[in-house]
Amino acid sequence: MAAVMGLTVSPAIAAQDHGHGSVHGAGHGMSQDMAEMMKEMDRQMADTSAFGRKGDISKVTRTVIIEASEIRFDTAELDFKVGETIRFVIVNNGEQPHEFTIGDAAYQERARQAMAHMIEMGMDPVTPEHAAMHASAGNTVTLDVGDTKEIVWTFTETGSFEFSCNLIGHSEVGMKGGIVVN
């Protein structure tokens, strides 16, 4: 059994095609209970209220460029003010795909669990389906080799947060950094 974000999902059920363009879409032979569990997982990944929200490009106060290479980001610590809207430009100069996610520690842990679940289901993390899972929250981009992508983010809470690559094993070996918001 695979535990994901406090939910238990049978690998056989999880491997079914869930349809409708979302990683965790309902339908196509899925039980009502399974559909509800998938909706809850999507809801948890969309909840960024503890650390911020998708920002308005017209309110950007500064741009931060972060380069990803093999299992590292070129930046380890970032400092922002509460209410500040940041345009993050993430460049993948590495030889493998990477992800960039903004979150608190609990969110990052849920993201790593969801990533592990996706891999168990045989899904490629650099797909439109994975990107669609994060689109409404706006705090994650997946980058294939050579990609440059952006996140516009408003920090609404003070505290210590993180940015991380949650592809299997990347964060665990140091592909992450700290964000302090005062």
XYZ file of N, CA, C and O in Angstrom:
728
model
N 0.845 -1.188 0.000
C 0.000 0.000 0.000
C 0.884 1.243 0.000
O 1.897 1.278 0.650
N 0.460 2.247 -0.660
C 1.208 3.507 -0.720
C 0.438 4.563 0.053
O -0.711 4.827 -0.225
N 1.074 5.175 1.031
C 0.433 6.261 1.777
C 0.814 7.579 1.135
O 1.983 7.862 0.943
N -0.174 8.358 0.774
C 0.066 9.646 0.135
C -0.736 10.696 0.874
O -1.955 10.625 0.917
N -0.035 11.671 1.471
C -0.676 12.795 2.135
C -1.762 12.333 3.094
O -2.851 12.878 3.151
N -1.481 11.273 3.842
C -2.440 10.807 4.818
C -3.532 9.940 4.219
O -4.427 9.501 4.910
N -3.476 9.646 2.934
C -4.469 8.821 2.281
C -3.805 7.529 1.843
O -2.686 7.524 1.373
N -4.518 6.408 1.968
C -3.967 5.132 1.552
C -4.604 4.738 0.234
O -5.818 4.737 0.098
N -3.746 4.382 -0.731
C -4.212 4.077 -2.068
C -3.588 2.761 -2.511
O -2.374 2.606 -2.457
N -4.392 1.830 -2.956
C -3.890 0.571 -3.489
C -3.176 0.834 -4.798
O -3.726 1.511 -5.670
N -1.954 0.294 -4.997
C -1.258 0.510 -6.264
C -2.067 0.033 -7.469
O -2.020 0.628 -8.526
N -2.840 -1.039 -7.324
C -3.628 -1.543 -8.446
C -4.703 -0.533 -8.840
O -4.935 -0.279 -10.016
N -5.359 0.049 -7.850
C -6.376 1.060 -8.141
C -5.722 2.325 -8.658
O -6.182 2.935 -9.609
N -4.620 2.711 -8.037
C -3.946 3.954 -8.410
C -3.440 3.907 -9.844
O -3.334 4.932 -10.497
N -3.131 2.717 -10.353
C -2.566 2.595 -11.685
C -3.608 2.765 -12.782
O -3.271 2.862 -13.948
N -4.895 2.823 -12.414
C -5.942 3.011 -13.410
C -5.810 4.378 -14.063
O -5.336 5.322 -13.472
N -6.306 4.489 -15.296
C -6.369 5.777 -15.976
C -7.498 6.572 -15.345
O -8.632 6.151 -15.354
N -7.166 7.750 -14.789
C -8.152 8.544 -14.078
C -8.815 9.590 -14.947
O -9.704 10.283 -14.496
N -8.389 9.769 -16.173
C -9.063 10.626 -17.142
C -9.042 12.109 -16.868
O -8.336 12.605 -16.049
N -9.769 12.872 -17.532
C -10.067 14.307 -17.607
C -8.899 15.261 -17.474
O -9.065 16.404 -17.101
N -7.676 14.841 -17.886
C -6.562 15.772 -17.981
C -5.898 16.124 -16.679
O -4.955 16.867 -16.637
N -6.374 15.615 -15.573
C -5.760 15.866 -14.273
C -5.056 14.607 -13.835
O -5.493 13.499 -14.141
N -3.974 14.753 -13.106
C -3.262 13.590 -12.608
C -4.203 12.727 -11.784
O -4.129 11.521 -11.794
N -5.106 13.343 -11.074
C -5.986 12.613 -10.175
C -7.447 12.778 -10.561
O -8.296 12.971 -9.720
N -7.745 12.717 -11.839
C -9.115 12.941 -12.293
C -10.057 11.820 -11.917
O -9.660 10.676 -11.773
N -11.324 12.140 -11.767
C -12.325 11.149 -11.433
C -12.850 10.495 -12.697
O -12.818 11.058 -13.768
N -13.370 9.283 -12.548
C -14.048 8.633 -13.655
C -13.307 7.446 -14.198
O -12.372 6.952 -13.591
N -13.762 6.952 -15.354
C -13.160 5.826 -16.057
C -13.000 4.612 -15.169
O -11.897 4.099 -14.990
N -14.075 4.130 -14.560
C -14.021 2.899 -13.800
C -13.524 3.050 -12.380
O -13.308 2.056 -11.704
N -13.321 4.240 -11.916
C -12.823 4.450 -10.570
C -14.003 4.480 -9.600
O -15.038 5.050 -9.890
N -13.848 3.858 -8.436
C -14.904 3.864 -7.440
C -15.122 5.276 -6.911
O -14.237 6.130 -7.000
N -16.306 5.525 -6.357
C -16.612 6.835 -5.786
C -15.634 7.175 -4.666
O -15.177 8.308 -4.563
N -15.302 6.188 -3.814
C -14.350 6.426 -2.722
C -12.984 6.824 -3.260
O -12.347 7.738 -2.755
N -12.539 6.134 -4.308
C -11.235 6.441 -4.902
C -11.267 7.828 -5.527
O -10.310 8.598 -5.391
N -12.356 8.163 -6.212
C -12.486 9.484 -6.819
C -12.425 10.565 -5.751
O -11.775 11.602 -5.937
N -13.070 10.329 -4.622
C -13.040 11.299 -3.522
C -11.632 11.444 -2.951
O -11.198 12.552 -2.627
N -10.913 10.339 -2.814
C -9.530 10.407 -2.316
C -8.655 11.211 -3.275
O -7.836 12.017 -2.849
N -8.840 10.994 -4.582
C -8.050 11.723 -5.572
C -8.379 13.210 -5.524
O -7.487 14.053 -5.611
N -9.653 13.551 -5.366
C -10.044 14.955 -5.252
C -9.418 15.589 -4.011
O -8.985 16.742 -4.048
N -9.359 14.854 -2.909
C -8.748 15.372 -1.677
C -7.259 15.618 -1.885
O -6.717 16.628 -1.424
N -6.577 14.735 -2.582
C -5.154 14.931 -2.869
C -4.961 16.196 -3.707
O -4.081 17.004 -3.427
N -5.791 16.366 -4.735
C -5.708 17.572 -5.570
C -5.959 18.816 -4.726
O -5.274 19.827 -4.866
N -6.951 18.768 -3.828
C -7.282 19.907 -2.973
C -6.100 20.261 -2.065
O -5.752 21.425 -1.925
N -5.472 19.261 -1.479
C -4.333 19.518 -0.603
C -3.175 20.151 -1.364
O -2.512 21.050 -0.847
N -2.931 19.721 -2.595
C -1.835 20.294 -3.379
C -2.163 21.719 -3.822
O -1.271 22.511 -4.077
N -3.440 22.067 -3.907
C -3.844 23.413 -4.319
C -3.865 24.399 -3.154
O -3.893 25.602 -3.376
N -3.822 23.911 -1.912
C -3.909 24.789 -0.737
C -2.530 25.344 -0.377
O -1.704 24.656 0.186
N -2.311 26.610 -0.721
C -1.039 27.278 -0.427
C -1.218 28.377 0.617
O -0.327 29.199 0.815
N -2.359 28.396 1.291
C -2.706 29.504 2.188
C -1.712 29.709 3.328
O -1.607 30.810 3.851
N -0.965 28.696 3.698
C 0.004 28.825 4.796
C 1.233 29.640 4.404
O 1.971 30.101 5.278
N 1.458 29.843 3.103
C 2.686 30.533 2.693
C 2.517 31.528 1.567
O 3.440 32.263 1.257
N 1.383 31.585 0.898
C 1.220 32.584 -0.150
C 0.199 32.200 -1.186
O -0.599 31.290 -0.989
N 0.260 32.913 -2.305
C -0.682 32.671 -3.392
C -0.051 33.085 -4.718
O 0.917 33.838 -4.756
N -0.659 32.572 -5.790
C -0.228 32.948 -7.134
C -0.309 34.465 -7.240
O -1.300 35.074 -6.842
N 0.754 35.088 -7.749
C 0.824 36.543 -7.805
C 0.329 37.125 -9.109
O 0.179 36.428 -10.112
N 0.125 38.424 -9.079
C -0.303 39.206 -10.241
C 0.956 39.794 -10.882
O 1.700 40.536 -10.243
N 1.201 39.466 -12.144
C 2.416 39.915 -12.839
C 2.557 41.433 -12.809
O 3.671 41.957 -12.765
N 1.455 42.160 -12.776
C 1.533 43.629 -12.776
C 1.995 44.178 -11.423
O 2.317 45.365 -11.320
N 2.064 43.325 -10.404
C 2.475 43.773 -9.068
C 3.851 43.254 -8.655
O 4.237 43.354 -7.494
N 4.608 42.709 -9.600
C 5.939 42.176 -9.302
C 6.842 43.289 -8.792
O 6.927 44.363 -9.391
N 7.502 43.040 -7.656
C 8.428 44.012 -7.080
C 9.879 43.703 -7.427
O 10.719 44.593 -7.383
N 10.153 42.445 -7.753
C 11.498 42.094 -8.219
C 11.489 40.721 -8.865
O 10.577 39.932 -8.681
N 12.556 40.458 -9.613
C 12.728 39.182 -10.309
C 13.939 38.471 -9.719
O 14.983 39.088 -9.504
N 13.777 37.177 -9.475
C 14.863 36.336 -8.969
C 15.081 35.221 -9.985
O 14.138 34.506 -10.337
N 16.311 35.099 -10.466
C 16.656 34.038 -11.412
C 17.363 32.934 -10.642
O 18.329 33.198 -9.918
N 16.878 31.712 -10.805
C 17.466 30.551 -10.132
C 17.808 29.524 -11.193
O 16.959 29.161 -12.014
N 19.054 29.073 -11.165
C 19.494 28.064 -12.118
C 19.577 26.709 -11.434
O 20.103 26.583 -10.333
N 19.013 25.703 -12.117
C 19.081 24.316 -11.658
C 20.120 23.598 -12.499
O 20.210 23.809 -13.704
N 20.925 22.784 -11.836
C 21.865 21.925 -12.555
C 21.723 20.536 -11.952
O 20.667 20.216 -11.425
N 22.743 19.761 -12.010
C 22.625 18.395 -11.509
C 22.535 18.370 -9.988
O 23.518 18.582 -9.288
N 21.324 18.195 -9.526
C 20.958 18.028 -8.124
C 21.348 19.223 -7.256
O 21.719 19.076 -6.100
N 21.223 20.420 -7.825
C 21.434 21.619 -7.012
C 20.827 22.830 -7.686
O 20.666 22.870 -8.901
N 20.473 23.781 -6.847
C 20.099 25.104 -7.322
C 21.284 26.014 -7.036
O 22.052 25.766 -6.104
N 21.454 27.081 -7.795
C 22.583 27.986 -7.577
C 22.330 28.963 -6.430
O 23.179 29.797 -6.135
N 21.189 28.867 -5.796
C 20.805 29.747 -4.697
C 20.399 28.878 -3.515
O 19.678 27.898 -3.696
N 20.845 29.250 -2.319
C 20.507 28.454 -1.139
C 19.534 29.149 -0.195
O 18.814 28.482 0.548
N 19.496 30.477 -0.219
C 18.658 31.219 0.740
C 18.120 32.485 0.085
O 18.851 33.195 -0.596
N 16.832 32.743 0.310
C 16.189 33.936 -0.224
C 15.451 34.654 0.895
O 14.894 34.006 1.791
N 15.435 35.994 0.849
C 14.732 36.805 1.845
C 13.747 37.729 1.143
O 14.112 38.410 0.183
N 12.509 37.753 1.652
C 11.466 38.599 1.088
C 10.681 39.258 2.209
O 10.780 38.866 3.368
N 9.878 40.229 1.852
C 8.967 40.907 2.782
C 7.560 40.365 2.557
O 7.173 40.071 1.416
N 6.801 40.259 3.635
C 5.411 39.831 3.500
C 4.683 40.815 2.587
O 4.924 42.019 2.633
N 3.870 40.276 1.680
C 3.152 41.090 0.713
C 3.900 41.309 -0.590
O 3.327 41.780 -1.569
N 5.177 40.974 -0.605
C 5.984 41.176 -1.803
C 5.612 40.147 -2.882
O 5.387 38.975 -2.586
N 5.539 40.606 -4.129
C 5.259 39.722 -5.260
C 6.544 39.557 -6.059
O 7.122 40.532 -6.531
N 6.963 38.308 -6.191
C 8.246 37.969 -6.817
C 8.007 37.213 -8.115
O 7.161 36.316 -8.179
N 8.771 37.570 -9.123
C 8.801 36.807 -10.373
C 10.031 35.915 -10.307
O 11.164 36.394 -10.315
N 9.801 34.615 -10.170
C 10.883 33.637 -10.171
C 11.068 33.153 -11.603
O 10.109 32.737 -12.251
N 12.303 33.213 -12.090
C 12.648 32.659 -13.393
C 13.577 31.486 -13.103
O 14.659 31.669 -12.541
N 13.129 30.281 -13.448
C 13.899 29.076 -13.160
C 14.414 28.514 -14.478
O 13.654 28.298 -15.423
N 15.730 28.288 -14.528
C 16.406 27.812 -15.729
C 16.996 26.442 -15.428
O 17.753 26.292 -14.464
N 16.655 25.446 -16.240
C 17.234 24.120 -16.056
C 18.432 23.957 -16.978
O 18.295 23.676 -18.162
N 19.631 24.139 -16.408
C 20.883 23.947 -17.140
C 21.420 22.535 -16.969
O 22.525 22.240 -17.421
N 20.650 21.680 -16.302
C 21.100 20.319 -16.030
C 20.868 19.374 -17.194
O 20.379 19.766 -18.257
N 21.205 18.122 -16.948
C 21.067 17.083 -17.962
C 19.900 16.158 -17.663
O 19.789 15.082 -18.256
N 19.034 16.570 -16.728
C 17.845 15.797 -16.400
C 16.733 16.759 -15.991
O 17.006 17.918 -15.674
N 15.487 16.300 -16.001
C 14.384 17.163 -15.584
C 14.507 17.571 -14.116
O 15.139 16.871 -13.316
N 13.901 18.696 -13.777
C 13.847 19.171 -12.396
C 12.489 19.807 -12.143
O 11.714 20.054 -13.071
N 12.234 20.086 -10.894
C 11.006 20.753 -10.480
C 11.402 21.881 -9.535
O 12.424 21.792 -8.854
N 10.600 22.915 -9.483
C 10.806 24.016 -8.541
C 9.467 24.258 -7.872
O 8.491 24.595 -8.545
N 9.417 24.040 -6.559
C 8.188 24.203 -5.790
C 8.451 25.120 -4.612
O 9.433 24.945 -3.888
N 7.562 26.078 -4.412
C 7.587 26.958 -3.245
C 6.581 26.404 -2.243
O 5.456 26.076 -2.618
N 6.969 26.314 -0.966
C 6.025 25.830 0.045
C 6.603 25.865 1.432
O 7.772 26.174 1.630
N 5.754 25.510 2.400
C 6.263 25.311 3.747
C 6.711 23.843 3.855
O 6.570 23.068 2.897
N 7.272 23.457 4.987
C 7.807 22.102 5.137
C 6.725 21.045 4.916
O 6.965 20.024 4.257
N 5.522 21.272 5.447
C 4.438 20.297 5.303
C 4.023 20.155 3.837
O 3.799 19.038 3.347
N 3.948 21.268 3.130
C 3.578 21.222 1.715
C 4.629 20.456 0.922
O 4.303 19.628 0.069
N 5.907 20.733 1.184
C 6.982 20.055 0.451
C 6.925 18.547 0.695
O 7.145 17.752 -0.228
N 6.631 18.137 1.916
C 6.529 16.709 2.217
C 5.370 16.090 1.427
O 5.513 15.012 0.846
N 4.220 16.768 1.386
C 3.086 16.262 0.593
C 3.464 16.184 -0.887
O 3.102 15.227 -1.578
N 4.202 17.171 -1.374
C 4.615 17.178 -2.784
C 5.541 15.999 -3.084
O 5.417 15.351 -4.130
N 6.466 15.698 -2.167
C 7.367 14.550 -2.364
C 6.576 13.246 -2.360
O 6.845 12.345 -3.157
N 5.598 13.142 -1.469
C 4.769 11.934 -1.426
C 3.952 11.787 -2.706
O 3.827 10.695 -3.249
N 3.392 12.892 -3.183
C 2.616 12.850 -4.424
C 3.511 12.458 -5.597
O 3.100 11.691 -6.472
N 4.738 12.973 -5.628
C 5.684 12.627 -6.689
C 5.995 11.133 -6.654
O 5.995 10.467 -7.693
N 6.232 10.600 -5.467
C 6.501 9.168 -5.334
C 5.305 8.358 -5.832
O 5.464 7.338 -6.515
N 4.114 8.821 -5.507
C 2.890 8.155 -5.951
C 2.791 8.180 -7.472
O 2.451 7.171 -8.102
N 3.099 9.317 -8.089
C 3.062 9.426 -9.551
C 4.031 8.438 -10.191
O 3.694 7.757 -11.162
N 5.228 8.343 -9.640
C 6.235 7.437 -10.179
C 5.757 5.995 -10.034
O 5.904 5.185 -10.953
N 5.173 5.648 -8.865
C 4.613 4.308 -8.658
C 3.587 3.965 -9.724
O 3.461 2.822 -10.131
N 2.825 4.976 -10.147
C 1.780 4.764 -11.154
C 2.357 4.754 -12.566
O 1.628 4.607 -13.536
N 3.672 4.934 -12.696
C 4.314 4.899 -13.999
C 4.206 6.198 -14.784
O 4.395 6.206 -15.998
N 3.948 7.293 -14.081
C 3.783 8.581 -14.750
C 5.121 9.308 -14.847
O 5.926 9.250 -13.931
N 5.324 9.980 -15.962
C 6.509 10.807 -16.157
C 6.236 12.169 -15.500
O 5.229 12.804 -15.807
N 7.104 12.619 -14.588
C 6.839 13.885 -13.897
C 6.921 15.127 -14.779
O 6.465 16.187 -14.382
N 7.483 15.028 -15.967
C 7.576 16.189 -16.850
C 6.548 16.017 -17.973
O 6.886 15.832 -19.132
N 5.275 16.052 -17.564
C 4.172 15.888 -18.510
C 3.166 17.010 -18.318
O 3.128 17.652 -17.265
N 2.330 17.223 -19.304
C 1.264 18.218 -19.131
C 0.344 17.886 -17.954
O -0.151 18.772 -17.279
N 0.119 16.600 -17.684
C -0.739 16.200 -16.564
C -0.155 16.649 -15.229
O -0.870 17.113 -14.354
N 1.150 16.499 -15.070
C 1.791 16.938 -13.829
C 1.707 18.454 -13.700
O 1.378 18.982 -12.644
N 1.979 19.145 -14.773
C 1.879 20.609 -14.756
C 0.448 21.040 -14.435
O 0.235 21.991 -13.674
N -0.539 20.337 -14.987
C -1.942 20.683 -14.739
C -2.305 20.527 -13.271
O -3.099 21.301 -12.731
N -1.705 19.548 -12.608
C -1.983 19.326 -11.188
C -1.612 20.560 -10.366
O -2.257 20.875 -9.384
N -0.574 21.275 -10.780
C -0.077 22.420 -10.021
C -0.545 23.773 -10.562
O -0.287 24.800 -9.955
N -1.211 23.776 -11.685
C -1.538 25.034 -12.360
C -2.376 25.977 -11.511
O -2.108 27.175 -11.465
N -3.386 25.465 -10.830
C -4.257 26.370 -10.068
C -3.528 26.991 -8.889
O -3.735 28.155 -8.566
N -2.654 26.235 -8.240
C -1.902 26.768 -7.099
C -0.832 27.750 -7.566
O -0.584 28.760 -6.920
N -0.161 27.448 -8.667
C 0.826 28.349 -9.232
C 2.167 28.379 -8.538
O 2.987 29.238 -8.821
N 2.434 27.431 -7.642
C 3.681 27.437 -6.878
C 4.711 26.417 -7.352
O 5.752 26.252 -6.727
N 4.449 25.758 -8.479
C 5.343 24.709 -8.969
C 5.483 24.785 -10.479
O 4.495 25.005 -11.178
N 6.706 24.583 -10.943
C 6.948 24.352 -12.367
C 7.823 23.121 -12.506
O 8.670 22.846 -11.658
N 7.570 22.365 -13.566
C 8.440 21.248 -13.910
C 9.212 21.668 -15.150
O 8.663 22.299 -16.053
N 10.493 21.328 -15.137
C 11.370 21.783 -16.213
C 12.091 20.601 -16.842
O 12.816 19.878 -16.158
N 11.904 20.446 -18.126
C 12.681 19.455 -18.852
C 14.057 20.070 -19.119
O 14.286 21.257 -18.862
N 14.959 19.291 -19.623
C 16.315 19.755 -19.922
C 16.235 20.969 -20.845
O 15.540 20.954 -21.858
N 16.906 22.055 -20.456
C 16.959 23.263 -21.259
C 15.794 24.226 -21.079
O 15.818 25.319 -21.629
N 14.785 23.847 -20.311
C 13.617 24.714 -20.118
C 13.918 25.918 -19.226
O 14.751 25.842 -18.319
N 13.194 26.995 -19.476
C 13.133 28.158 -18.590
C 11.659 28.431 -18.357
O 10.893 28.551 -19.320
N 11.252 28.494 -17.099
C 9.849 28.750 -16.762
C 9.779 29.763 -15.628
O 10.766 30.013 -14.944
N 8.585 30.323 -15.444
C 8.395 31.370 -14.438
C 7.269 31.041 -13.472
O 6.309 30.369 -13.846
N 7.416 31.558 -12.262
C 6.363 31.565 -11.250
C 6.275 33.000 -10.756
O 7.298 33.622 -10.468
N 5.072 33.527 -10.656
C 4.859 34.825 -10.017
C 4.143 34.515 -8.711
O 3.062 33.917 -8.709
N 4.761 34.895 -7.596
C 4.298 34.482 -6.276
C 4.233 35.657 -5.311
O 5.160 36.466 -5.255
N 3.147 35.725 -4.538
C 3.003 36.721 -3.483
C 3.094 36.021 -2.139
O 2.327 35.083 -1.867
N 4.026 36.460 -1.324
C 4.184 35.896 0.019
C 3.233 36.623 0.961
O 3.367 37.816 1.184
N 2.257 35.893 1.497
C 1.204 36.491 2.322
C 1.400 36.261 3.811
O 0.653 36.817 4.615
N 2.373 35.452 4.172
C 2.620 35.117 5.578
C 4.102 35.287 5.899
O 4.950 35.050 5.038
N 4.402 35.687 7.141
C 5.791 35.706 7.581
C 6.176 34.285 7.982
O 5.318 33.467 8.314
N 7.465 33.993 7.934
C 7.923 32.681 8.373
C 9.068 32.163 7.546
O 9.622 32.857 6.694
N 9.404 30.912 7.823
C 10.466 30.212 7.099
C 9.818 29.191 6.173
O 9.041 28.344 6.630
N 10.150 29.299 4.898
C 9.574 28.423 3.884
C 10.704 27.797 3.084
O 11.876 27.988 3.408
N 10.350 27.066 2.049
C 11.352 26.343 1.275
C 11.041 26.417 -0.216
O 9.894 26.570 -0.605
N 12.090 26.266 -1.014
C 11.914 25.920 -2.421
C 12.651 24.605 -2.602
O 13.639 24.329 -1.905
N 12.117 23.761 -3.467
C 12.640 22.405 -3.549
C 12.373 21.793 -4.907
O 11.399 22.124 -5.566
N 13.245 20.870 -5.311
C 12.979 19.984 -6.431
C 12.496 18.682 -5.806
O 13.249 18.010 -5.100
N 11.231 18.346 -6.036
C 10.654 17.175 -5.391
C 10.653 15.926 -6.258
O 9.978 14.953 -5.926
N 11.444 15.937 -7.349
C 11.639 14.691 -8.079
C 12.340 13.722 -7.138
O 13.137 14.137 -6.275
N 12.079 12.456 -7.292
C 12.566 11.438 -6.366
C 14.071 11.587 -6.118
O 14.877 11.548 -7.040
N 14.419 11.792 -4.843
C 15.801 11.850 -4.393
C 16.477 13.203 -4.519
O 17.511 13.430 -3.892
N 15.954 14.122 -5.293
C 16.644 15.391 -5.524
C 16.700 16.259 -4.270
O 17.772 16.726 -3.875
N 15.579 16.486 -3.637
C 15.554 17.292 -2.420
C 16.376 16.642 -1.315
O 17.099 17.316 -0.573
N 16.264 15.331 -1.230
C 16.955 14.587 -0.171
C 18.473 14.727 -0.237
O 19.143 14.615 0.787
N 19.020 14.991 -1.423
C 20.470 15.165 -1.541
C 20.867 16.633 -1.646
O 22.005 16.947 -1.991
N 19.912 17.529 -1.355
C 20.271 18.932 -1.232
C 19.720 19.884 -2.274
O 20.074 21.067 -2.265
N 18.853 19.425 -3.164
C 18.318 20.330 -4.185
C 17.108 21.065 -3.606
O 15.958 20.811 -3.940
N 17.431 21.982 -2.702
C 16.421 22.774 -2.019
C 17.083 24.004 -1.417
O 18.311 24.102 -1.397
N 16.269 24.911 -0.940
C 16.801 26.104 -0.308
C 15.769 26.722 0.619
O 14.610 26.305 0.638
N 16.196 27.707 1.369
C 15.321 28.356 2.336
C 14.783 29.686 1.843
O 15.434 30.379 1.055
N 13.595 30.005 2.318
C 12.972 31.309 2.054
C 12.544 31.874 3.401
O 11.820 31.225 4.148
N 13.016 33.078 3.708
C 12.611 33.762 4.930
C 11.765 34.954 4.521
O 12.174 35.761 3.687
N 10.568 35.040 5.106
C 9.667 36.155 4.821
C 9.411 36.901 6.119
O 8.947 36.318 7.099
N 9.768 38.197 6.131
C 9.565 39.047 7.323
C 8.468 40.043 7.068
O 8.224 40.486 6.017
